[in-house]
XYZ file of C-alpha atoms in Angstrom:
511
model
C -200.037 6.225 172.029
C -203.226 4.624 173.149
C -206.486 4.308 171.275
C -208.075 7.138 173.171
C -205.463 9.634 171.916
C -205.813 8.495 168.305
C -209.633 8.710 168.479
C -209.362 12.320 169.870
C -206.849 13.179 167.184
C -209.351 12.098 164.620
C -212.172 14.159 166.205
C -209.803 17.106 166.242
C -209.199 16.691 162.491
C -212.845 16.402 161.717
C -213.776 19.480 163.683
C -211.039 21.518 162.023
C -212.257 20.255 158.586
C -215.856 20.948 159.372
C -215.038 24.437 160.422
C -212.991 25.123 157.321
C -213.664 23.145 154.161
C -217.481 23.713 153.566
C -216.899 27.431 153.166
C -213.898 28.028 151.168
C -215.764 29.020 147.944
C -218.514 31.036 149.615
C -216.766 34.338 149.001
C -215.279 35.478 145.576
C -211.916 37.088 145.326
C -212.203 40.809 146.430
C -208.714 41.767 147.525
C -205.483 41.828 145.545
C -203.639 39.273 147.660
C -205.575 36.052 146.742
C -205.950 36.565 142.934
C -202.299 37.574 142.720
C -201.379 34.096 143.898
C -204.037 32.169 142.024
C -203.053 33.831 138.674
C -199.487 32.494 139.015
C -200.938 28.977 139.267
C -203.296 29.652 136.331
C -200.382 30.799 134.095
C -198.383 27.676 135.034
C -201.026 25.624 133.161
C -201.523 28.045 130.377
C -197.938 28.493 129.469
C -196.419 25.254 130.672
C -193.757 27.240 132.677
C -193.670 25.738 136.247
C -190.417 27.424 137.178
C -190.842 31.016 136.721
C -194.169 31.748 135.042
C -195.029 35.343 134.061
C -198.408 36.746 134.752
C -200.217 40.143 134.652
C -198.553 40.917 131.414
C -195.094 39.882 132.226
C -194.612 40.132 135.983
C -192.559 37.487 137.963
C -194.116 35.863 141.068
C -192.800 37.600 144.270
C -192.803 34.257 146.107
C -191.316 30.717 145.433
C -193.757 28.304 143.674
C -194.724 25.597 146.116
C -198.246 27.083 146.821
C -198.694 27.760 143.188
C -197.697 24.199 142.338
C -200.362 22.887 144.743
C -203.042 25.102 143.338
C -202.094 24.416 139.768
C -202.201 20.660 140.426
C -205.647 20.912 141.821
C -206.641 23.018 138.679
C -205.319 20.373 136.385
C -206.939 17.499 138.204
C -210.374 19.125 138.425
C -210.182 21.037 135.078
C -211.552 24.131 136.953
C -210.107 27.412 138.286
C -212.137 28.785 141.163
C -211.900 30.149 144.548
C -212.415 26.910 146.511
C -209.495 25.110 144.749
C -207.369 28.186 145.277
C -207.826 28.295 148.855
C -207.746 24.493 149.621
C -204.117 24.165 150.037
C -204.210 26.699 152.881
C -207.241 24.989 154.404
C -205.405 21.668 154.417
C -202.330 23.106 155.931
C -204.539 24.633 158.733
C -205.907 21.175 159.440
C -202.453 19.518 159.389
C -201.167 22.166 161.759
C -203.900 21.726 164.275
C -203.646 17.854 164.070
C -199.971 17.808 164.476
C -200.258 20.354 167.341
C -202.605 17.985 169.215
C -200.361 15.061 168.703
C -197.167 16.993 169.538
C -198.256 18.611 172.815
C -200.197 15.483 173.903
C -196.891 13.542 173.571
C -194.897 16.086 175.600
C -197.430 17.640 177.777
C -200.217 15.266 178.515
C -203.521 14.472 176.898
C -205.678 17.188 178.406
C -203.146 20.009 177.597
C -202.667 18.721 174.039
C -206.244 18.741 173.451
C -206.942 22.217 174.919
C -203.930 23.532 172.927
C -205.303 22.175 169.614
C -208.715 23.564 170.334
C -207.313 27.016 171.330
C -205.287 27.117 168.212
C -208.054 26.036 166.085
C -210.343 28.860 167.325
C -207.796 31.569 167.409
C -209.139 34.327 164.839
C -205.871 34.906 163.046
C -205.168 31.220 162.313
C -208.733 30.677 161.247
C -208.533 33.560 158.788
C -205.198 32.512 157.404
C -206.573 28.916 156.597
C -209.394 30.568 154.623
C -207.319 32.553 152.026
C -205.273 31.801 148.972
C -201.982 33.024 150.469
C -198.553 31.508 151.282
C -198.748 32.353 155.069
C -200.709 29.291 156.284
C -198.536 26.845 154.323
C -195.284 28.505 155.486
C -196.556 28.469 159.175
C -197.351 24.750 159.028
C -193.895 23.961 157.681
C -192.081 26.257 160.197
C -194.002 25.070 163.276
C -193.863 21.308 162.396
C -190.094 21.667 161.725
C -189.835 22.998 165.317
C -191.914 20.019 166.474
C -189.494 17.671 164.671
C -186.432 19.376 166.223
C -187.969 18.904 169.725
C -188.726 15.334 169.198
C -185.155 14.927 168.338
C -184.129 16.545 171.621
C -186.489 14.132 173.475
C -184.296 11.409 171.900
C -181.121 13.044 173.504
C -180.167 14.345 169.977
C -179.519 10.883 168.631
C -179.558 10.442 164.956
C -180.580 13.218 162.571
C -183.876 15.328 162.533
C -184.474 14.534 158.772
C -188.109 15.464 158.967
C -186.992 18.935 160.027
C -184.818 19.218 156.986
C -187.572 18.309 154.628
C -190.043 20.571 156.277
C -187.679 23.527 156.237
C -186.939 22.849 152.450
C -190.743 22.862 151.807
C -191.136 26.242 153.704
C -188.240 27.761 151.765
C -190.078 26.733 148.553
C -193.112 28.457 149.960
C -191.827 31.942 150.900
C -188.003 31.867 151.277
C -185.181 31.211 153.687
C -187.059 32.412 156.629
C -188.353 28.820 156.933
C -184.895 27.790 157.722
C -183.808 30.729 159.709
C -186.681 30.617 162.383
C -186.389 26.953 163.311
C -182.604 26.877 163.473
C -182.543 30.041 165.430
C -184.898 28.667 168.101
C -183.242 25.285 168.046
C -179.800 26.762 168.417
C -181.011 29.004 171.413
C -182.587 26.015 173.077
C -179.489 23.895 172.765
C -177.360 26.657 174.304
C -179.866 27.215 177.074
C -179.681 23.527 178.070
C -175.850 23.359 177.491
C -176.157 20.552 174.959
C -172.817 19.337 173.145
C -171.088 21.138 170.398
C -171.878 18.123 168.280
C -175.565 18.641 168.632
C -175.317 22.311 167.646
C -173.163 21.389 164.651
C -175.861 18.833 163.527
C -178.415 21.747 163.519
C -176.050 23.812 161.461
C -175.652 20.813 158.972
C -179.445 20.569 158.921
C -179.889 24.078 157.879
C -177.395 23.655 154.964
C -179.103 20.360 153.923
C -182.448 22.197 153.859
C -181.110 24.582 151.263
C -180.265 21.893 148.749
C -183.918 21.352 147.141
C -184.694 24.967 147.120
C -181.295 25.668 145.518
C -182.493 23.585 142.564
C -185.426 25.802 141.900
C -183.437 28.978 142.525
C -180.775 27.890 139.953
C -183.493 27.015 137.381
C -185.343 30.271 138.008
C -182.226 32.247 137.581
C -181.616 30.626 134.253
C -185.025 32.044 133.158
C -185.130 35.287 134.875
C -181.483 36.352 135.219
C -180.472 39.375 137.244
C -183.976 40.630 137.480
C -184.973 37.492 139.189
C -182.002 37.751 141.680
C -182.794 41.317 142.308
C -186.325 40.357 143.291
C -185.123 37.627 145.530
C -182.818 40.005 147.262
C -185.443 42.690 147.845
C -188.145 40.186 149.066
C -185.614 38.384 151.492
C -183.076 40.955 152.459
C -184.575 44.304 151.519
C -187.809 43.569 153.388
C -185.832 42.646 156.500
C -183.497 45.560 156.454
C -185.982 48.201 155.393
C -184.336 48.911 152.137
C -187.040 47.979 149.698
C -187.581 50.097 146.606
C -191.252 50.648 147.787
C -192.934 50.891 151.082
C -194.563 47.665 152.253
C -196.608 47.391 155.484
C -194.268 49.623 157.370
C -195.507 49.747 161.107
C -194.039 50.464 164.520
C -193.039 47.682 166.860
C -196.152 47.989 168.990
C -198.176 46.880 166.103
C -197.092 43.200 166.410
C -198.389 43.218 170.057
C -201.753 44.944 168.881
C -202.178 42.242 166.158
C -201.359 39.456 168.708
C -204.197 40.686 170.891
C -206.559 41.064 167.907
C -205.530 37.744 166.511
C -206.247 35.807 169.729
C -209.781 36.795 169.891
C -212.033 35.574 171.395
C -209.407 34.244 174.056
C -207.769 37.591 174.617
C -210.830 38.709 176.694
C -210.660 35.390 178.670
C -206.980 35.913 179.469
C -207.215 39.548 180.503
C -210.364 38.971 182.638
C -208.833 36.125 184.503
C -205.868 38.267 185.681
C -208.153 40.195 187.876
C -209.324 37.022 189.617
C -205.815 35.725 190.613
C -204.430 36.387 194.204
C -201.917 39.254 194.644
C -198.271 38.283 194.284
C -198.994 35.493 191.859
C -196.499 36.782 189.383
C -193.166 37.948 190.748
C -189.712 38.046 189.636
C -188.522 35.507 192.223
C -191.290 33.135 191.278
C -190.112 33.395 187.561
C -186.596 32.628 188.480
C -187.855 29.592 190.452
C -189.870 28.441 187.455
C -187.048 28.960 185.122
C -184.746 26.971 187.242
C -187.207 24.125 187.299
C -187.627 24.140 183.463
C -183.810 23.962 183.109
C -183.744 20.924 185.223
C -185.960 19.074 182.829
C -184.400 17.364 179.647
C -186.084 18.698 177.726
C -188.718 21.203 178.738
C -191.718 21.640 176.601
C -192.889 24.784 178.505
C -189.274 26.347 178.025
C -189.207 25.440 174.332
C -192.706 26.922 173.775
C -191.635 30.248 175.469
C -188.573 30.316 173.504
C -190.212 29.618 170.154
C -192.879 32.322 170.823
C -190.490 35.023 171.998
C -187.860 34.579 169.441
C -190.189 34.481 166.526
C -191.796 37.630 167.862
C -188.469 39.377 168.462
C -187.376 38.318 164.893
C -190.355 39.990 163.435
C -189.988 43.237 165.541
C -186.748 44.082 163.687
C -187.896 44.741 160.117
C -189.960 47.757 159.471
C -192.414 45.629 157.329
C -194.926 44.124 159.638
C -198.064 42.144 159.075
C -200.231 40.046 161.429
C -199.612 37.105 159.370
C -195.920 37.144 159.821
C -196.551 36.188 163.513
C -198.584 33.056 162.607
C -195.825 30.700 163.831
C -196.147 32.055 167.233
C -199.709 30.813 167.778
C -199.505 27.106 168.304
C -196.799 27.775 171.093
C -198.852 30.608 172.579
C -201.900 28.275 172.589
C -199.764 25.734 174.746
C -198.834 28.576 177.022
C -202.480 29.609 177.375
C -203.517 26.022 177.938
C -200.931 25.842 180.831
C -202.062 29.147 182.206
C -205.667 27.922 182.244
C -204.726 24.774 184.193
C -202.582 27.100 186.649
C -205.467 29.582 186.934
C -207.952 26.744 187.872
C -205.600 25.327 190.395
C -204.939 28.773 192.002
C -208.731 29.304 192.333
C -209.277 25.870 193.789
C -206.842 26.800 196.587
C -209.044 29.761 197.206
C -212.113 27.883 196.901
C -213.437 29.884 193.958
C -215.905 27.271 193.084
C -218.062 29.069 190.710
C -215.190 30.100 188.465
C -213.597 26.556 188.801
C -216.871 24.995 187.829
C -217.007 27.367 184.740
C -213.595 25.938 183.576
C -214.679 22.321 183.639
C -214.218 20.218 180.637
C -217.884 20.106 179.994
C -218.275 23.935 180.007
C -215.065 24.426 178.035
C -216.300 22.198 175.292
C -219.455 24.118 175.097
C -217.577 27.197 174.593
C -215.365 25.738 171.806
C -218.464 24.495 170.035
C -219.846 27.953 170.186
C -216.814 29.565 168.688
C -216.698 27.049 165.813
C -220.383 27.573 165.112
C -219.784 31.264 165.199
C -216.948 30.828 162.592
C -219.135 28.688 160.379
C -221.977 31.296 160.439
C -219.449 34.106 159.601
C -217.816 32.215 156.843
C -220.941 30.813 155.241
C -223.402 33.718 155.677
C -222.083 36.937 157.106
C -218.856 37.528 155.329
C -220.238 36.542 151.823
C -223.115 38.926 152.334
C -220.889 41.856 153.584
C -218.324 41.687 150.792
C -220.594 40.768 147.974
C -220.715 44.439 146.821
C -216.975 44.430 146.398
C -217.009 41.443 143.877
C -215.469 42.112 140.394
C -216.772 39.044 138.628
C -219.626 41.056 136.972
C -217.093 43.369 135.593
C -215.016 40.552 134.132
C -218.101 39.133 132.577
C -218.958 42.624 131.000
C -215.472 42.711 129.528
C -215.654 39.132 128.307
C -218.994 39.883 126.652
C -218.422 43.304 125.309
C -214.834 42.856 124.142
C -214.492 39.171 123.339
C -211.660 39.426 120.797
C -209.923 42.628 121.846
C -206.582 42.900 123.777
C -207.349 44.569 127.051
C -204.701 46.871 128.369
C -204.684 48.621 131.765
C -203.159 51.699 133.357
C -202.644 52.402 136.963
C -200.557 55.191 138.575
C -199.050 52.590 140.836
C -196.575 50.368 138.668
C -197.015 47.654 141.257
C -200.714 47.311 141.184
C -202.968 45.402 138.587
C -206.515 44.628 138.320
C -205.811 41.418 140.073
C -209.360 40.110 140.685
C -210.839 41.084 137.234
C -207.673 39.525 135.551
C -208.119 36.275 137.492
C -211.787 35.974 136.190
C -210.571 36.817 132.673
C -208.018 34.180 132.837
C -205.043 36.598 132.627
C -206.233 38.529 129.617
C -205.385 41.981 130.808
C -202.031 43.500 129.886
C -200.345 46.689 131.374
C -200.461 49.461 128.805
C -196.846 50.143 129.558
C -195.006 46.939 130.123
C -192.619 47.409 132.960
C -189.634 45.176 133.640
C -188.702 45.857 137.329
C -184.874 46.337 137.709
C -184.742 46.492 141.543
C -181.038 46.721 141.538
C -180.963 49.867 139.732
C -184.056 51.051 141.536
C -185.648 52.113 138.408
C -188.218 51.022 135.874
C -187.260 50.182 132.204
C -190.342 50.527 129.919
C -190.934 48.927 126.476
C -193.023 50.143 123.592
C -196.626 51.078 124.112
C -199.314 49.310 121.963
C -200.624 50.507 118.806
C -204.379 49.993 119.378
C -206.800 48.030 121.608
C -209.129 48.705 124.559
C -207.786 50.634 127.520
C -209.078 49.852 131.021
C -208.304 52.583 133.446
C -209.615 53.849 136.826
C -211.201 57.215 136.903
C -208.752 58.234 139.560
C -205.856 57.228 137.252
C -207.084 58.964 134.069
C -205.196 62.112 134.656
C -201.899 60.255 135.250
C -202.429 58.321 131.952
C -203.221 61.620 130.017
C -200.102 63.209 131.231
C -197.911 60.333 130.182
C -199.486 59.149 126.964
C -202.576 61.323 126.152
C -200.789 63.293 123.543
C -199.889 60.304 121.276
C -203.279 58.437 121.110
C -206.746 58.882 119.975
C -209.168 57.818 122.694
C -212.909 57.007 122.336
C -214.968 56.321 125.463
C -216.834 53.078 124.894
C -218.081 52.275 128.349
C -217.729 52.626 132.029
C -218.864 51.087 135.187
C -222.062 52.518 137.036
C -220.278 52.547 140.340
C -216.754 52.249 141.796
C -215.298 48.815 141.476
C -212.167 46.693 141.795
C -209.245 47.257 144.130
C -209.033 50.875 143.116
C -212.480 51.624 144.405
C -213.122 53.774 141.507
C -215.243 53.958 138.450
C -213.682 52.079 135.667
C -213.558 53.601 132.188
C -213.033 51.753 128.782
C -211.494 53.549 125.772
C -210.855 52.197 122.435
C -207.535 53.741 121.557
C -205.320 53.989 118.465
C -201.714 55.419 118.370
C -201.471 58.728 116.299
C -199.016 58.952 113.474
C -195.767 60.839 114.231
C -195.345 62.050 110.663
C-alpha cells in the first residue's frame, strides 16, 4: 500500500477516535445492561476470581469473560471504576473495526470505495451507539467481521496456507459472547467456497479452523465448569442453544421477523433517507431480474469477488438472526460494514447512472467535496448529541444520588433487595455501591430443571424494595418479619421507575 493510503487510514482512525473517545464518561449508567457487565469486572478485582466471578449476591455472568477481563484490567491499571473505563473497550473495538474496514475494502475495492465504506460505517447510528456502551456487542462484532476479512484475504491468496488470524479472532469472539463468533464466519466462508466451487481441501481447511478456534475458549469453559458445575453448563446451554431455538426459561427480546428489517432501517440513519430518496431519481428498468443474473454471472467470473462476498456476508448473517425468536438490533451489527460497502458501491453506481442522464445538479451534490462536508456534519452532530444532548436528557434517570444516600445513611448495614422479577437487580445502584446489595432471597438458577432453588432468608438488615414490588414481598415474607420504614426516595428511581423504600427488618421468632 502506498503512503497516501496509510495517511488516509490514520486520518480515519483519528476521526473515529475524536467522534467517540472524548464523550464516553459524559453519561452515567442509567440502564441495566451496562452496569450488569461492569459489575462482573468489578467483582473480578474484589474477589480475585477471574474465571467465574459471582456478582449481585451470587449470580453468574451470562456471557464469557473477555470484555470483563478488559474492563477489569483498566480498573486495575488506573485504580478507578467508572463509566469511561467501562465503555473504553467497546470504543476501541469500534475504532479498530472502522480502520480495518478502510484498509480491507481499499485493498479489494479501491481507495475511494474503501474510504467511503469506512465513513459510512463510522456514521451509521447503530454502530456509533454500540461503540458508546459497556456491552459485549461491539467487541463481538469486531472479532466476527475481522475474522471474515481474514478469510477473504486467504481467498485472495488462492487459499494457500492457513488463515490463522481468523482462528485467533474467532477464538476471541467466542470468549466474548459464545460460539456464534465461530458459526457466522465459517457459515459465510463455507457458502462462499461452495459458490465459487473451490476445492474440497479448502472447505476442509475452514472446518479445521472452526475446530482450532474452539481450543482456547474450551480452556475457559472447562475451568468455569470446575467452579460452576451443572448450573454453569445449564446457563451456557440456555444462552447459546435455548436463545436460538426459543426454548429459554424466560422471555428475552421476542420479536417478529420484520423487526430485523425495521432495526436495519433505523440503524442506518441518516443514510436510510439518502438511499430511499435516491431510488426515485434512477431511470425506470434499472433493477430487473435479468440485470441481476448478468451481474451475478460477472461476480462469479471474478476470483474472488468482494461484492459477492459482501452480499453473502450481509444476507447470511441477517438470515441467521431471523431464525430465533429473540431479536435485538445489536445482533445485526456484523451486517453493517458489508452493508456500508454495498451502499458505497450503490452511490458510485447512482452517480454514474445520473451522469449518463446528465443529471448535473445531483452529480455535483455527490462530489467528494460535498460528501466530506456531509460526513463532517454527521460526526459533529454525534459529538453534540454525546457530549451535550444525551447527558442532559437522561440526567433525571441517574441513580448515583440514591447510591450516595445509601452509602451515607447505611454505611455499615448489609443492604438486601427484593424485586418481583428474580432476574432483575438494582444494577446501577449496585455498581455505584461496589456490589454491596444482596438479594433478600438468594436464588440459585437451575435452568435445567426450570425452577429456582432458594436458600435461607436473612435474620436482620436493611431492605431495599420498589414500591411496586412491596405487595409481592409482603405476600412471600411479610408474616415472618418486623419491618420499620426508615426512608424512601422522593420520586421514582432506578430501573424499576418506582419510589424506593427502605425498611429495617428483623426476623420474628418462630417459638
